[in-house]
């Protein structure tokens, strides 16, 4: 069977204060905090991972919380600009009440491609959506705060804002195996049938839109999922053959990755399922300790002294 891109793997965004970021995603949105590690290229900064119970691909949102030194970013062209999560049908009222109680800024629900959704922003200005989906079979992470009938299932879609969609759409269709499913004015919905969920990429095409500025409250990159290293290297070859430059394989401890900038300006990553988040912690202990990759373990004491305490 031909190797395919299996929808979204993870999305990585930039944040400011680490505690505030941790509180919003693990407490307000009630996602599981599955990994506390550092930015491998700058180990004085955390790298937080939020997802479902096991950190399934297609549920993982990660942050580099840079602290108060970070400048405010701006959404714009050449960027991923909205993160869409899937929630069960009938759950938006629960979320609106919760957002009211916790002072989360949101818009009133609207309908897109026949589905009702709620737009909101996180404390750093990152734009997110909850979309009501009829049948999302994914098992959510549940706590006493957010019961199963309302809990977030994982990603519904990612939106890219582009000055021109043509070259980016070609990467999605010709290399990644997505197809154009529907269009509404300047929003083009691309879907892969390789997976049931986290299968949607929306492109919003705005020729006059100013370029975005990547800093606090913006998305850094979007990672697509492949099953293993062989599939990863197959896609590396296809992308290189299309004329785009792409990195060698990089070991990200929990997955193996390639990065390339798609022609519209968005940083794309392709990441494997292997080895997964249980490589350094048990299922029960996910997210509990500070995990450092081998190259930084000898500096643990200095790193722990720099990083703010999170509780
Ligand atoms: Zn990534």
XYZ file of C-alpha atoms and ligand atoms in Angstrom:
312
model
C 0.000 0.000 0.000
C 1.243 3.455 -0.877
C 2.366 5.617 2.030
C 0.047 8.531 2.648
C -0.052 11.693 4.683
C -2.413 10.854 7.560
C -3.851 14.281 8.317
C -2.433 16.591 10.963
C 0.181 15.377 13.435
C 0.649 18.450 15.653
C 0.506 22.229 15.575
C 3.094 24.423 17.302
C 2.457 27.995 18.417
C 4.203 30.735 20.385
C 3.105 31.967 23.786
C 4.249 34.337 26.527
C 3.874 33.435 30.189
C 4.335 29.682 30.731
C 2.002 29.333 33.721
C -0.803 31.205 31.944
C -0.386 29.011 28.861
C -0.401 25.853 31.008
C -3.530 26.993 32.865
C -5.487 27.862 29.738
C -4.873 24.645 27.815
C -4.830 22.136 30.675
C -7.535 23.736 32.840
C -9.828 25.949 30.721
C -9.790 23.753 27.588
C -9.104 20.693 29.734
C -6.615 19.036 27.402
C -4.135 16.588 28.878
C -0.695 18.063 29.550
C 1.281 15.229 28.018
C 4.838 16.524 27.959
C 6.946 19.126 29.676
C 10.244 19.458 27.867
C 12.443 22.237 26.469
C 12.982 23.811 23.088
C 15.792 21.522 21.860
C 17.437 24.462 20.049
C 17.094 26.798 23.065
C 16.852 24.708 26.256
C 16.230 27.800 28.432
C 12.658 27.802 27.038
C 9.954 25.253 27.745
C 8.215 23.171 25.125
C 4.728 22.189 26.300
C 2.567 19.522 24.676
C -1.206 19.230 25.136
C -3.331 16.431 23.662
C -5.598 13.500 24.416
C -4.796 10.828 26.993
C -1.944 9.238 25.024
C -0.908 12.154 22.825
C -2.453 10.784 19.636
C -1.400 12.428 16.386
C -4.094 14.878 15.321
C -4.708 16.043 18.902
C -1.325 17.537 19.814
C -0.938 21.274 20.280
C 2.493 22.422 21.423
C 3.850 25.751 22.634
C 7.103 27.517 23.168
C 6.202 29.863 26.040
C 8.911 32.501 25.657
C 7.923 34.486 28.737
C 7.332 38.201 28.924
C 10.306 39.014 26.647
C 8.293 37.936 23.602
C 6.915 40.590 21.230
C 3.280 40.412 20.170
C 2.774 38.772 16.772
C 0.138 39.467 14.168
C -1.907 37.043 12.095
C -1.522 37.591 8.380
C -0.659 36.100 5.016
C 1.846 33.271 4.794
C 0.747 31.822 8.107
C -1.483 29.267 9.702
C -4.070 31.510 11.338
C -6.742 29.413 13.101
C -6.715 26.110 14.940
C -9.991 24.229 14.758
C -10.906 21.641 17.390
C -13.720 19.123 17.132
C -16.362 18.938 19.889
C -19.601 16.896 20.076
C -22.839 18.242 18.670
C -24.744 20.347 21.198
C -21.685 21.223 23.302
C -21.179 24.886 22.365
C -23.558 26.137 25.092
C -21.410 24.400 27.683
C -18.275 26.067 26.292
C -19.896 29.499 26.102
C -20.864 29.251 29.764
C -17.362 28.096 30.667
C -15.768 30.915 28.637
C -18.052 33.459 30.350
C -17.030 32.163 33.785
C -13.335 32.224 32.915
C -13.260 35.518 30.980
C -12.308 33.971 27.644
C -12.948 36.244 24.653
C -15.178 34.631 22.016
C -17.487 35.469 19.114
C -21.054 34.331 18.916
C -21.393 30.939 17.182
C -21.612 30.901 13.397
C -21.895 28.270 10.653
C -19.210 27.257 8.186
C -19.654 24.472 5.618
C -22.820 23.412 7.457
C -21.161 23.044 10.856
C -21.667 25.275 13.855
C -18.502 26.716 15.408
C -17.347 29.036 18.165
C -14.287 31.262 17.665
C -12.230 32.302 20.699
C -8.759 33.516 21.523
C -6.292 32.272 24.089
C -4.637 34.639 26.622
C -1.841 35.416 24.126
C -4.191 36.227 21.239
C -3.996 32.897 19.405
C -7.189 32.252 17.421
C -8.970 28.936 17.935
C -12.340 27.416 17.102
C -14.555 24.692 18.467
C -16.565 23.027 15.708
C -19.538 20.801 16.488
C -19.105 17.481 14.692
C -21.769 14.787 14.442
C -19.598 11.686 14.678
C -16.071 12.005 15.937
C -15.123 8.579 17.266
C -11.977 9.766 19.022
C -11.846 9.155 22.766
C -11.389 12.423 24.633
C -9.346 13.144 27.748
C -11.924 13.609 30.473
C -11.812 15.189 33.909
C -14.518 16.093 36.414
C -14.532 19.631 34.952
C -15.403 18.779 31.351
C -17.423 15.581 30.932
C -17.241 13.393 27.860
C -20.315 14.841 26.122
C -18.565 18.224 25.831
C -14.846 17.360 25.755
C -12.530 18.287 22.887
C -11.829 15.317 20.575
C -8.777 16.640 18.759
C -8.162 18.789 15.712
C -10.927 19.499 13.246
C -8.906 21.658 10.832
C -6.116 24.130 10.404
C -6.588 27.327 8.388
C -3.839 28.864 6.273
C -4.147 32.497 5.137
C -2.436 33.075 1.807
C -2.093 35.818 -0.798
C -2.443 33.159 -3.484
C -3.523 29.588 -2.953
C -2.334 27.951 -6.179
C 1.154 26.705 -5.277
C 0.185 25.689 -1.735
C -2.892 23.845 -2.953
C -0.637 21.926 -5.342
C 1.487 20.702 -2.416
C -1.674 19.549 -0.631
C -3.202 17.818 -3.633
C -0.243 16.586 -5.680
C 2.119 15.587 -2.862
C -0.011 15.113 0.266
C -3.017 13.483 -1.450
C -5.681 15.992 -0.309
C -8.548 17.070 -2.590
C -10.635 20.231 -2.777
C -13.895 19.286 -1.049
C -15.793 22.563 -1.020
C -15.462 26.309 -1.358
C -17.222 29.259 0.212
C -16.238 32.629 -1.263
C -12.468 32.735 -0.596
C -12.295 29.769 1.807
C -11.204 26.535 0.140
C -11.532 23.312 2.095
C -9.016 20.552 1.340
C -9.541 17.107 2.843
C -7.731 13.794 2.837
C -9.686 10.535 2.904
C -6.646 8.715 4.359
C -7.965 9.357 7.894
C -11.309 9.995 9.597
C -10.303 13.014 11.657
C -7.821 15.919 11.691
C -8.154 15.559 7.927
C -8.989 19.158 6.909
C -6.823 22.054 5.719
C -8.680 25.279 4.911
C -7.028 27.902 2.745
C -8.327 31.454 2.993
C -7.087 33.372 -0.028
C -6.728 37.163 0.394
C -4.487 38.751 -2.275
C -4.199 42.056 -0.398
C -3.533 40.619 3.069
C -0.351 41.876 4.723
C 2.236 39.298 5.731
C 1.827 38.064 9.284
C 4.435 38.604 11.974
C 5.452 35.436 13.774
C 5.694 36.142 17.509
C 3.430 35.837 20.552
C -0.032 34.467 19.821
C 0.780 33.093 16.372
C 1.260 29.631 14.927
C 4.860 28.650 14.244
C 4.328 25.568 12.100
C 1.904 22.846 11.095
C 3.005 19.203 11.205
C 1.459 16.514 9.030
C 1.496 12.860 10.021
C 3.079 9.833 8.392
C 3.244 6.366 9.890
C 6.994 5.708 10.009
C 10.502 6.636 8.907
C 10.200 4.924 5.531
C 7.113 7.000 4.700
C 8.861 10.123 5.958
C 11.817 9.628 3.644
C 9.534 8.848 0.730
C 7.858 12.236 1.202
C 11.246 13.889 1.585
C 12.108 12.669 -1.886
C 8.791 13.807 -3.385
C 9.078 17.284 -1.877
C 12.702 17.706 -2.952
C 11.760 16.515 -6.458
C 9.097 19.249 -6.639
C 11.865 21.848 -6.223
C 11.254 22.828 -2.580
C 14.105 22.725 -0.079
C 13.603 20.425 2.858
C 15.679 19.601 5.943
C 17.269 16.238 6.648
C 15.444 13.992 9.103
C 15.577 15.471 12.614
C 15.087 13.495 15.822
C 12.469 15.249 17.971
C 12.593 12.584 20.685
C 8.862 11.739 20.386
C 8.758 11.691 16.568
C 11.079 12.074 13.598
C 10.628 15.156 11.469
C 11.306 17.003 8.244
C 10.655 20.716 7.748
C 10.030 22.733 4.606
C 8.495 26.095 3.834
C 5.579 25.649 1.445
C 5.430 28.135 -1.442
C 2.819 30.315 0.329
C 5.211 30.912 3.234
C 3.886 28.563 5.924
C 6.400 26.320 7.695
C 5.283 22.709 7.237
C 6.661 19.711 9.081
C 6.117 16.027 8.422
C 6.329 13.863 11.545
C 6.179 10.142 12.288
C 3.979 8.244 14.740
C 7.098 6.591 16.173
C 8.431 6.464 18.808
C 5.613 8.343 20.628
C 5.270 10.066 23.998
C 5.737 6.972 26.172
C 9.428 6.820 25.235
C 10.456 8.576 28.482
C 7.342 8.451 30.727
C 4.597 5.930 31.453
C 1.024 6.622 30.340
C 0.066 7.508 33.889
C 2.995 9.889 34.384
C 2.811 11.763 31.058
C 3.591 15.449 31.592
C 4.626 15.083 35.226
C 8.399 15.520 35.068
C 10.706 17.785 33.072
C 11.969 15.608 30.209
C 15.282 16.496 28.604
C 16.766 14.909 25.492
C 20.136 13.180 25.959
C 22.117 16.154 24.618
C 20.779 18.434 27.395
C 20.578 15.980 30.329
C 24.045 16.921 31.649
C 22.847 20.549 32.026
C 19.653 19.638 33.895
C 20.494 21.648 37.028
C 21.203 24.871 35.087
C 18.126 24.376 32.882
C 15.832 23.772 35.859
C 17.206 26.893 37.538
C 16.294 29.070 34.510
C 12.814 27.684 33.818
C 9.861 29.091 35.779
C 8.057 26.660 38.087
C 4.704 25.460 36.741
C 1.916 24.126 38.933
Zn 6.710 20.502 15.194
